[in-house]
Structure formats: structure tokens, C-alpha cells
Amino acid sequence: MDSRILQELKSLLGPGNVRHAREDLLLYEYDGSVEIARPDCVVFPQTTAEVAGIVGVARRTGTPIVGRGAGTGLSGGALAREGGIVIVFSRMNRILGIDIPNQRATVQPGVVNADLSAAVAHAKLHFAPDPSSQRACTIGGNVAENSGGPHTLAYGVTTNHVLALEAVLPTGEICRFGSAALDATGYDLTGLMTGSEGTLALVTEITVKLTRLPESVKTLLAIFNSVDDATETVVDITARGITPAACEMLDGWTLRAVESYVHAGFPVDSAAVLLIDVDGLREAAESQAAEVAEVCARHHAREVRVARDERERALLWKGRKNAFGAVGRLSTTYYVQDGVIPRTKLPQTLRFIGAVGKKNGFEIGNIFHAGDGNLHPIILFDARDPEEFRRAVATADEIIGYCIEMGGSITGEHGVGMEKDRLMPLLFSPSDLEIMRGLRDTFNPGGLLNPGKVFPSKKGCGEIHARPLPLGGNAADAEMKRTTDLPRA
Amino acid sequence: MTITPSSLARHLADICGSAHAVEDPAQLACYQIGESRPRAAARPASSEETAEIVKLAAAEGLALVACGARSKLGMGMPPRRYDLALDLARLNRVIAYDPGDLTLSVEAGIPLSLLSGELHKHSQFLPLAVPFFRSATAGGSVASGVDTPLRQFYGTARDYILGMDFITGSGVLTKSGGRVVKNVTGYDLHKLMIGATGTLGVITKINFRTFPLALEPRMFAASFADAAGALALRNLIADSALRPLTLDILSPVTAQVFSGNGAAQIEPGPLPSGLFPDSSWHLVAQFAGNETVRRRNESELERMAHEARAARVANFAMDEMEGLAGRIREFVPIALGNSPATTIIKIGVLPSRMDEMLASCERAARDNNLRWAGVARGVGIILAALLPDELNEDSARRVRRATEQIAESAATLGGSMTVPWSPAAWKSQLKVWGIDREDFAQMKKLKTFFDPQGTLSPGRFAGGL
């Protein structure tokens, strides 16, 4: 990178907040996805004014900029695909205000998701979106990706909880959208910015709704001898108008991987389990738990366990939330997909995934948000073998193709990023993409903010083209990626 | 092609058939907004025909206003230009309904009441309990951004719309979102269309998430000597484990208006007897659940109401409460029917500021010698109806002063205020869209991007957009 740019950034932020040595940059060239892209420099602003200053430098010098939280994203959203400056928000990590009576909080983007919930737990409140990476991922990242989590089934995804934003626009302007009070006048710019994957603005302050913790939560573990029985149970629970707070499925293969790592008490000889939370008033949770148990039994659950206390509950959920870490112990690399299907299509889709894995010679585990039809098939592969990597991606694409055929979508909560840009034309027409791209260019005119994301590259517009090999076959890089144990999904 | 006034209807007829291209002034009266009446109206039968019409308008520099049942054309500012009414009432099909997936895809012109019957067959519903419910269409309810008492539990349209098809101001049919309940593919353009009063796009299709009907809903009502008591109960409920479906606080005049004949004409369901005998403030909330849940709800509510010094409490079953629930939903049309000069103000403040805000409404009404009726939702939204007796200059002056006072308090309290309904002639004197926000420049960018020629409802939205 041009030394004059570095000099400018250093005088703006202080030399300690600008890193450009190779060994520093290596830490920021990956995220939770299978992609790799190395920035030219990494900066750590502490104020909104500093962020605006960085944007100013980038604009004057035509340097790409990418925002980054904890780097737990699963679609390459925080990677510097075209090099340039990565703005890491880890030092903008203050909770700026908590308003208990109104159930609001205002935070800087680098605040860790779980830290906000911990900070308001004394008032029986929490920040409802709960990605499995919530102990590491940041709220800024959640806003960029519109993150979900197991409990979004009942509580909604990030966008349902964001009320107002302060952001630095690619033009360098600092702007506020929305308000802590509901129904701010004007177009819903907060809704547009949330989930725009860092392509429209850099969010520097976030006002969110806090949600009251339920009085009672019942956690059920339903154990099945067949995947079909488990998926049929999910369909039936939905059809009966029961809305659990969470309804997660782990198949037998994943269970065994998790159990040997977490010892959550999952039955290793079963074909699938459903991990279901029902919550609300004590009386409501109890009656719903009984209803859910009955539906499970009707679909041949071999056993339905109800967590007896908070410790048992926490252990079962620890098994779920650490599942991806457990899988990491089994394979050099794995590829997590994020397809969505209508819930009624779960049984045939799971059968399809099994068949596709068998056909292409991959082990595919399934651990996912069954209640809202958000699949996370995990394809194990060895990234050091470029041919195997290509086949793994082709397998994932086959699964995504099937999801779309079922009326679904290519991403439920991980985002498009650089992972799925080439799949966008499967869902959107060239003209649809032209409009979205035009809107991006309206806010991000030079295209310097997070370039190469969400939209297929211009030349390939409207067609799917061969995916480049992101790991580059570099053994050292692959090795580093393998040993990175980040919380995921 | 240049369209002369006389040939507009012919061009429209080429697109949607002569039976659906209207130029007869008498027939056009129903599309009138304020003083302005369009030169023609078109009733397309498909989104493709609709796109053709928008394209024609854009090419000819004509301004159009999209509408459904026309119940909310009076909202916002009158359009700056108005050549063509784009009537979407024939876009009234259910495109797909998958009860098992709780997803629904409908054309914009479908009446909500019709839809509700369809959904009830599967014990499901949409939480769009919006005013003008009997005639309102899905598209109009979403585009106008009217809110619903059920937002207390279910949120607003933004929380359960999964995707949309819409037509840009250049006549391009496009879409965003999808039909599954969880989806982060592409920009959420559909969120921009909600409440934009048709100024960014013409909505042609909406994908909703549906919900299971609440189990045995019941209504709880408590009356108080003042607003403070009702708000104290609201705060106790918010701080409890209870999860009400609705929570509305009714001012004394609201209760009187609800008891009147005008209200009964709009919502014929009977009111629970003896509920509104005096000049109390009331808190009314719906709850759902089985027998044990109901007992728990009712005993806690009674305890909390007592703590908040309620004068009386009452519980109502489904069949007794529908008249009241319906009147709360229809507060706007009931208030509009109460006086020819009704002006309705919508305020958004933090719940903790509602006491000051209600006091300010009270003060502004008193200072200007106006009757007012209010519904305050538990989430921090206040609908206040100013009810002058007559439509004249003096009323206009008093209403203008009152709205200015209220706008000032809302701003001081960190909230927002708009005047969605008022006599058309008064609009130019009122801050219909409140005070311009600091992100207005970004909103302007959106308008220029989606509707570069100002084809769609020009001037109806905030800041003249």
C-alpha cells in the first residue's frame, strides 16, 4: 500500500491503530467462511469521526474499505476482496446507553452480542437475536448481515430489533436513521441499511430493542430413530399452530461429533434429535411442552427428555451452539451452507441432501434451524486438495439449487457476501439485480465500500460462472485456517 | 408518442381494455384527492398491465396515484400533480397460500376482510387489524403505513412481510425478499415501500408470514381517574412476564365517542355493557391462552390494576369484546365521522414519555378550545383526534395552533409527529409530515433513484417527495 496513505491513516488514528505488516494482515484475511482475501492495511478507529476520516482518506486515494466486527461471518462479508483498508470495530465496543424502562440500548458496533444481553440480564431483559457465535460476534456485524440464530423462530432476526442507526456513508457524511421511538417519519432507511452487508454504509452506532426474558423456558430433546420422523415432527408442530421459541435439528452424524466433544448427553445411537424450546408464562410453557411432546410421540420419537433444570438446559444448548467447533475436530475444512426451504419441504430436502452426499462422495452433517426451514448442511472436505474443494462447492450448489426449486432461498442468515454473489441470478432477474445494484451505486457511488460483494461481477451478470478457488492452494494458508477455532453459525 | 388529454383513455384502453379505462368525470369523482381529480383512471388486471401503465405515464411525464379501496387517499399531502388514478382493485387474487408453511402471497388489491375469511378456514390470520378494515386492501394498508393495535405482540407489517413485487417509477416490475420465513438474500427493498404512500413504487404483490389464531383471546379493561393511572398499569404490565396481544389506553372522550351512534355505524358490534359510564381513562388489553393461562393473566392483571389504583376492572370473553376491539381498530374512521373537521395526529415517543405527551395533547386541546380523543398504544404510539365542531376558518386556526404545540412537545420529548388526516383545505397550513428529519437528504436520494421523473404520487410524502 502506498506509504502516503499509511502515513495519513497513522496521523489520523495514531500509529498503534494502523497495521500493515504481513503477519498482522494474516489475521484479517479470513472469516468464518471458506474464503480468503488479504487487506493491505487494517485500522482500529475509536470514534465515529475517525471512521469518517478513514472514509475520507479512502475516497481521496480511491482505496477500497471494508468494515469488520469479530470476523465470525460465514459468507466472506468482512473480507477485503479487492484489498484496501479493513476497518475493525473492535475498539468501538462501548455500550453507550441502556434504557431499562423503555427496553432500549444504544451500542457501538464492536459490542459483542452476548455482552449486551449480559449487561441487561439483571433487569430480566436480553437482546433477542442469538447467533451461535454470539459470544464472539459483534452487533455491528449482526446489523450488516441481518443475523439470525436459533431463537429467531419466535423472536425475529436482527432487523426486527434495530430501531436506529448512526452511520458513515461512503461519501464521508455522518447520518442518523430511524429513532428510539417507534415509527420515525420517512422512508425506512434503517430497514434498508440493516442486512445490506456493509455495502451501503459503515454503521457506527446502533439503537436496539431489548426483549423481556420469558418467565419460563422448557427445553425438550426429542430422540428419533429416523430422520424422516424428525422432519415430519417439525412439519406437524408448525401445522398445529405451535410456535416454539426454537426448534433445532441435529442428525445422527452431527450428534456423534458433538457428543464426543461437548458431552451434552446426546444419544449417539439415534438418527436425529430435535432440540425444542417453548417459553412464556410458566403455565403456557408447560402446556406447550406437553403439546410438543405429544406431537413428537405421534411421530415415533423414541424418547422425549425435558431438561430438569437450568444446568441441563444450558448443557443441551452448549451442545448445539458448539456443534461447529466439534465438526472442526473431524475435518481439515468444512463448508456450511445456509439454504432456506418452506418448512413443509423438510423431509424430502433432507433425503435429497443425503443422496447428493452419497453420490458425490462427501459426508454431510445436518445441524440447523428446522423450525424456520433454515438448513445448514456441513460438507467435510480437504481444502488442500483443489479438486475436492471444487467438488464440495459443486455439491453445495446442488443443494442450493434444490432449495430454490422448493421455493426457498440461497441464504437465511449468513448473507450473500462473496460466497454466493454468483448465485444471486438464481433468485433475481438481471433487471432486479440492476435495480439493487443501482441503489448500491446511489449510496456507494465510487464502489469503494465493500467492493465485490452481494452482486455477481458485472461481466458475468445474469449467468453463473465458475468459482475461483479462494484458498489458492497455499498450504500454509490452509493450515492456518484449519487451526483457527472460531465460533460459527 | 405524445398523448393529448383526449387520447389518454384510449392509450389506457389499449393496455387494460376499454371497460377498465375510465374518463367519465362522474366516475372519476371517487378518485378525487382534495381538490384534484385525475383526467383518467385505469384498472389493470395484472402486474404486467400495471407496469405498462406506469411506463406510459413515465414516458409522457404524467403523474399517477395508485389506489386500492381508496379509503386512505386523504392521508398525507395531496399530490402536486395528478393525471391518472391507478386502481389496483382487480389485482385481487391469492397467488399462493401454504398454511403448513404459514406463508401467503397475494396481489396488492385484495381486500383484507376477504383474505381474513380464507385464513380463518385454516385457523390462521394476518395481524393487520387496520382501520377501514372492511374495505381496505392489503396493498393500501401496507403502502399507507397505518398501524394496528396487534403491534403490541406481533409487530408491524415490516416484521411479517417476507417479500414484495413492485413497479418502479420508470415502469420496471421488480421484486425483493422471497416467500420463506427467513431470508437475507439481497437488499430489503420491500421495507422501503411500507408506509411510503406509493411514492417509491407501486406494490403489486406481497408475501406475508401468517400466524396461528390466538387461542381464546380475552379482553381486560381497567378504568382510572387519570392518564397517569392507566400508564402506571401499562408500565407494570411491561415489567411483568405477561405478553398482551394488544394494549391501548383510551382517553375519556374516546370512550364517549365509542359509545355513540357514529361508532356503531362503522363497527356495529355491541360494547360490553357498563364499561364506559363516566369520564374515566381506560386501559384495554387482549390476552390469549388456555384456561390456566387465562386465570394467571386475569389474577395478575387485577393485582396490578389494583396497585395502579384502578377504579374498576372487567374481563370479557371473545363474543363480548369484538365491538370494542373493532372500535379501537377503527378509531380513525370513527373519529373522522365525528366531525367534518376532524384532524388526526400520530405521535411516536418512548413509552416513558407518553405521560408528558398525553398531558401536552390535553393542554394543546384546552388552550385552543378543542375537544380531543386519544388512543395511546402501549408501545409508544399515540393517535390523537382533534374534534372541532365546525369546518371553518376559526377551527382551522385553532387546530393549526394545537398541532404546532403538539409537534413542539413531541420534538422536545425526542419523538415524532405527523398529521395523517385533516380537512384537505387545511393541509397546506399544517405540518402534515412533521419536522424534516436529518436523514431527509438520503430519502431524497431514494426518491430520485426509484422515481426519477416524479411519476408516483409526487408530493404526497414527507418533504414534498
Short mmCIF file of C-alpha atoms in Angstrom, two decimals, chain A residues 99 101-104 123 145-146 148-149 152-153 155 157 159-160 162 169 171 173-192 194-197 199-200 209 212-215 235 238-239 241-243 279-284 287 338 340-345 369 372 374 407-416 424 427-429 431-432 434-440 442-443 454-455, chain B residues 98-103 122 124 145 147 151 155-156 158-160 166 168 172-189 191-192 194-197 199-200 209-213 215 234-235 237-243 290 292-293 296-297 300 346-353 379-381 414-418 433-435 437-447 449-450 461-462 465:
data_model
loop_
_atom_site.label_atom_id
_atom_site.label_comp_id
_atom_site.label_asym_id
_atom_site.label_seq_id
_atom_site.Cartn_x
_atom_site.Cartn_y
_atom_site.Cartn_z
CA ASP A 99 -32.78 2.43 29.00
CA PRO A 101 -37.97 1.33 31.36
CA ASN A 102 -38.19 1.70 27.58
CA GLN A 103 -36.33 -1.53 26.83
CA ARG A 104 -33.76 0.09 24.57
CA ALA A 123 -33.43 -6.32 34.54
CA GLU A 145 -25.64 -9.34 7.91
CA ASN A 146 -29.12 -9.17 9.47
CA GLY A 148 -30.41 -14.78 12.87
CA GLY A 149 -29.98 -17.57 15.39
CA THR A 152 -35.25 -16.05 15.79
CA LEU A 153 -38.02 -18.57 15.09
CA TYR A 155 -38.28 -13.53 18.20
CA VAL A 157 -33.90 -11.69 13.16
CA THR A 159 -33.73 -6.26 11.61
CA ASN A 160 -36.79 -6.82 13.81
CA VAL A 162 -32.96 -2.46 15.25
CA LEU A 169 -21.79 6.98 4.33
CA THR A 171 -19.36 9.97 0.84
CA GLU A 173 -21.21 12.12 5.64
CA ILE A 174 -22.31 11.06 9.11
CA CYS A 175 -26.02 10.31 9.14
CA ARG A 176 -28.66 9.13 11.59
CA PHE A 177 -31.52 6.89 10.53
CA GLY A 178 -34.65 5.94 12.47
CA SER A 179 -35.26 6.75 16.13
CA ALA A 180 -35.53 5.08 19.51
CA ALA A 181 -39.25 5.94 19.44
CA LEU A 182 -41.28 3.84 17.01
CA ASP A 183 -42.49 4.86 13.56
CA ALA A 184 -39.89 7.51 12.74
CA THR A 185 -41.21 9.64 9.90
CA GLY A 186 -39.97 8.93 6.40
CA TYR A 187 -38.65 6.03 4.39
CA ASP A 188 -37.34 3.05 6.35
CA LEU A 189 -33.64 3.66 5.78
CA THR A 190 -32.86 1.71 8.95
CA GLY A 191 -34.52 -1.31 7.35
CA LEU A 192 -32.59 -0.80 4.13
CA THR A 194 -29.76 -3.48 8.11
CA GLY A 195 -28.67 -6.53 6.16
CA SER A 196 -27.03 -4.54 3.37
CA GLU A 197 -23.82 -6.44 4.13
CA THR A 199 -22.18 -2.18 1.03
CA LEU A 200 -24.21 0.98 1.72
CA LYS A 209 -34.99 -3.03 21.27
CA ARG A 212 -38.04 -9.33 28.20
CA LEU A 213 -36.70 -12.73 29.14
CA PRO A 214 -39.51 -15.26 29.36
CA GLU A 215 -40.63 -16.25 32.81
CA VAL A 235 -43.89 -30.02 9.86
CA THR A 238 -45.91 -25.86 12.64
CA ALA A 239 -49.16 -27.13 11.16
CA GLY A 241 -50.07 -23.65 15.23
CA ILE A 242 -47.48 -24.21 17.92
CA THR A 243 -44.67 -21.67 17.71
CA ASP A 279 -41.28 -20.31 26.57
CA GLY A 280 -43.58 -17.73 28.04
CA LEU A 281 -45.65 -17.73 31.18
CA ARG A 282 -44.99 -20.80 33.32
CA GLU A 283 -48.46 -22.14 32.58
CA ALA A 284 -48.13 -21.51 28.83
CA SER A 287 -48.90 -26.73 28.27
CA ASP A 338 -27.33 -21.73 4.58
CA VAL A 340 -33.83 -22.00 3.21
CA ILE A 341 -36.87 -24.03 2.22
CA PRO A 342 -40.56 -23.86 3.10
CA ARG A 343 -40.86 -25.93 6.26
CA THR A 344 -43.23 -28.45 4.75
CA LYS A 345 -40.47 -29.46 2.35
CA HIS A 369 -32.90 -24.25 12.42
CA ASP A 372 -37.97 -21.98 10.09
CA ASN A 374 -33.12 -22.78 7.50
CA GLY A 407 -39.44 -22.22 -3.37
CA GLY A 408 -36.68 -21.30 -0.96
CA SER A 409 -33.68 -19.03 -0.83
CA ILE A 410 -29.90 -19.13 -1.02
CA THR A 411 -29.22 -17.65 2.38
CA GLY A 412 -31.30 -17.47 5.53
CA GLU A 413 -28.92 -15.67 7.86
CA HIS A 414 -25.31 -15.82 6.70
CA GLY A 415 -25.58 -13.31 3.88
CA VAL A 416 -24.53 -13.36 0.25
CA MET A 424 -27.91 -14.29 -6.98
CA LEU A 427 -33.29 -15.80 -7.46
CA PHE A 428 -33.25 -12.42 -9.14
CA SER A 429 -33.62 -11.43 -12.78
CA SER A 431 -33.33 -6.34 -14.13
CA ASP A 432 -33.95 -7.00 -10.39
CA GLU A 434 -29.75 -3.97 -11.91
CA ILE A 435 -32.10 -2.11 -9.57
CA MET A 436 -30.41 -3.33 -6.41
CA ARG A 437 -27.01 -2.59 -7.88
CA GLY A 438 -28.21 0.85 -8.93
CA LEU A 439 -29.35 1.53 -5.39
CA ARG A 440 -25.95 0.46 -4.09
CA THR A 442 -26.58 5.65 -5.37
CA PHE A 443 -25.28 5.36 -1.81
CA VAL A 454 -23.55 -9.37 -2.89
CA PHE A 455 -23.77 -8.83 -6.66
CA ASP B 98 -49.41 -22.57 2.20
CA PRO B 99 -51.00 -22.99 5.61
CA GLY B 100 -48.42 -25.62 6.56
CA ASP B 101 -45.62 -23.14 5.98
CA LEU B 102 -47.57 -20.17 7.33
CA THR B 103 -46.85 -18.19 4.18
CA HIS B 122 -57.07 -22.76 8.49
CA GLN B 124 -54.66 -18.55 10.81
CA GLY B 145 -48.24 2.58 6.82
CA ASP B 147 -50.68 0.75 12.26
CA ARG B 151 -48.44 -4.49 17.01
CA GLY B 155 -45.06 -6.00 15.46
CA THR B 156 -45.94 -4.12 12.30
CA ARG B 158 -42.37 -4.67 8.40
CA ASP B 159 -41.99 -7.61 10.78
CA TYR B 160 -44.11 -10.07 8.80
CA PHE B 166 -43.38 -3.63 -7.06
CA THR B 168 -40.58 1.49 -10.05
CA VAL B 172 -39.94 -1.69 -14.22
CA LEU B 173 -41.53 -4.61 -12.41
CA THR B 174 -39.10 -5.87 -9.80
CA LYS B 175 -39.01 -7.74 -6.51
CA SER B 176 -37.17 -8.17 -3.25
CA GLY B 177 -37.21 -10.70 -0.43
CA GLY B 178 -38.87 -14.03 -1.02
CA ARG B 179 -41.55 -16.38 0.24
CA VAL B 180 -39.76 -18.15 3.05
CA VAL B 181 -39.89 -17.02 6.66
CA LYS B 182 -36.15 -16.45 6.93
CA ASN B 183 -34.18 -14.87 4.11
CA VAL B 184 -31.33 -12.38 3.82
CA THR B 185 -30.78 -12.51 0.08
CA GLY B 186 -30.36 -9.06 -1.46
CA TYR B 187 -31.49 -5.67 -0.19
CA ASP B 188 -34.78 -5.41 1.71
CA LEU B 189 -36.31 -3.00 -0.81
CA LYS B 191 -39.18 -2.33 3.66
CA LEU B 192 -38.84 0.96 1.79
CA ILE B 194 -44.01 0.15 3.57
CA GLY B 195 -45.51 3.48 4.57
CA ALA B 196 -44.06 5.28 1.52
CA THR B 197 -47.61 6.16 0.33
CA THR B 199 -44.05 7.42 -3.75
CA LEU B 200 -41.24 4.90 -4.39
CA ARG B 209 -45.92 -14.64 7.03
CA THR B 210 -49.24 -15.75 8.56
CA PHE B 211 -49.87 -16.60 12.20
CA PRO B 212 -51.93 -19.21 14.05
CA LEU B 213 -55.07 -17.65 15.50
CA LEU B 215 -56.08 -19.27 21.49
CA ARG B 234 -49.06 -0.14 31.31
CA ASN B 235 -45.62 0.06 32.96
CA ILE B 237 -47.52 -4.97 32.58
CA ALA B 238 -44.41 -4.12 30.52
CA ASP B 239 -42.29 -5.03 33.50
CA SER B 240 -44.12 -8.31 34.11
CA ALA B 241 -43.98 -11.68 32.43
CA LEU B 242 -47.35 -11.13 30.74
CA ARG B 243 -47.46 -10.87 26.97
CA ASN B 290 -55.81 -21.78 27.68
CA THR B 292 -54.79 -21.96 33.28
CA VAL B 293 -53.01 -19.21 31.37
CA ARG B 296 -52.99 -16.44 35.67
CA ASN B 297 -53.34 -13.44 33.32
CA GLU B 300 -52.05 -10.78 37.79
CA LYS B 346 -49.94 10.44 15.05
CA ILE B 347 -47.16 10.67 17.58
CA GLY B 348 -44.29 8.29 18.29
CA VAL B 349 -42.48 8.69 21.62
CA LEU B 350 -40.65 6.43 24.03
CA PRO B 351 -43.18 4.76 26.32
CA SER B 352 -41.76 6.58 29.35
CA ARG B 353 -42.62 9.92 27.71
CA VAL B 379 -45.54 0.60 22.55
CA GLY B 380 -45.41 4.41 22.47
CA ILE B 381 -47.69 5.42 19.63
CA GLY B 414 -37.40 13.05 21.28
CA GLY B 415 -40.37 11.77 19.32
CA SER B 416 -42.01 12.44 16.00
CA MET B 417 -45.39 13.78 14.96
CA THR B 418 -47.35 13.72 11.73
CA TRP B 433 -45.28 15.25 7.83
CA GLY B 434 -43.95 16.92 10.94
CA ILE B 435 -40.49 18.34 11.11
CA ARG B 437 -35.54 14.81 9.63
CA GLU B 438 -31.79 14.97 9.39
CA ASP B 439 -31.70 11.98 7.03
CA PHE B 440 -34.00 13.72 4.56
CA ALA B 441 -31.18 14.08 2.01
CA GLN B 442 -30.87 10.29 1.93
CA MET B 443 -34.63 9.91 1.47
CA LYS B 444 -34.44 12.27 -1.45
CA LYS B 445 -31.76 10.05 -2.98
CA LEU B 446 -34.17 7.12 -2.72
CA LYS B 447 -36.99 9.03 -4.36
CA PHE B 449 -33.46 6.66 -7.67
CA PHE B 450 -36.80 4.84 -7.71
CA PHE B 461 -44.81 12.18 1.10
CA ALA B 462 -42.62 13.88 3.67
CA LEU B 465 -41.25 13.78 -2.07
#
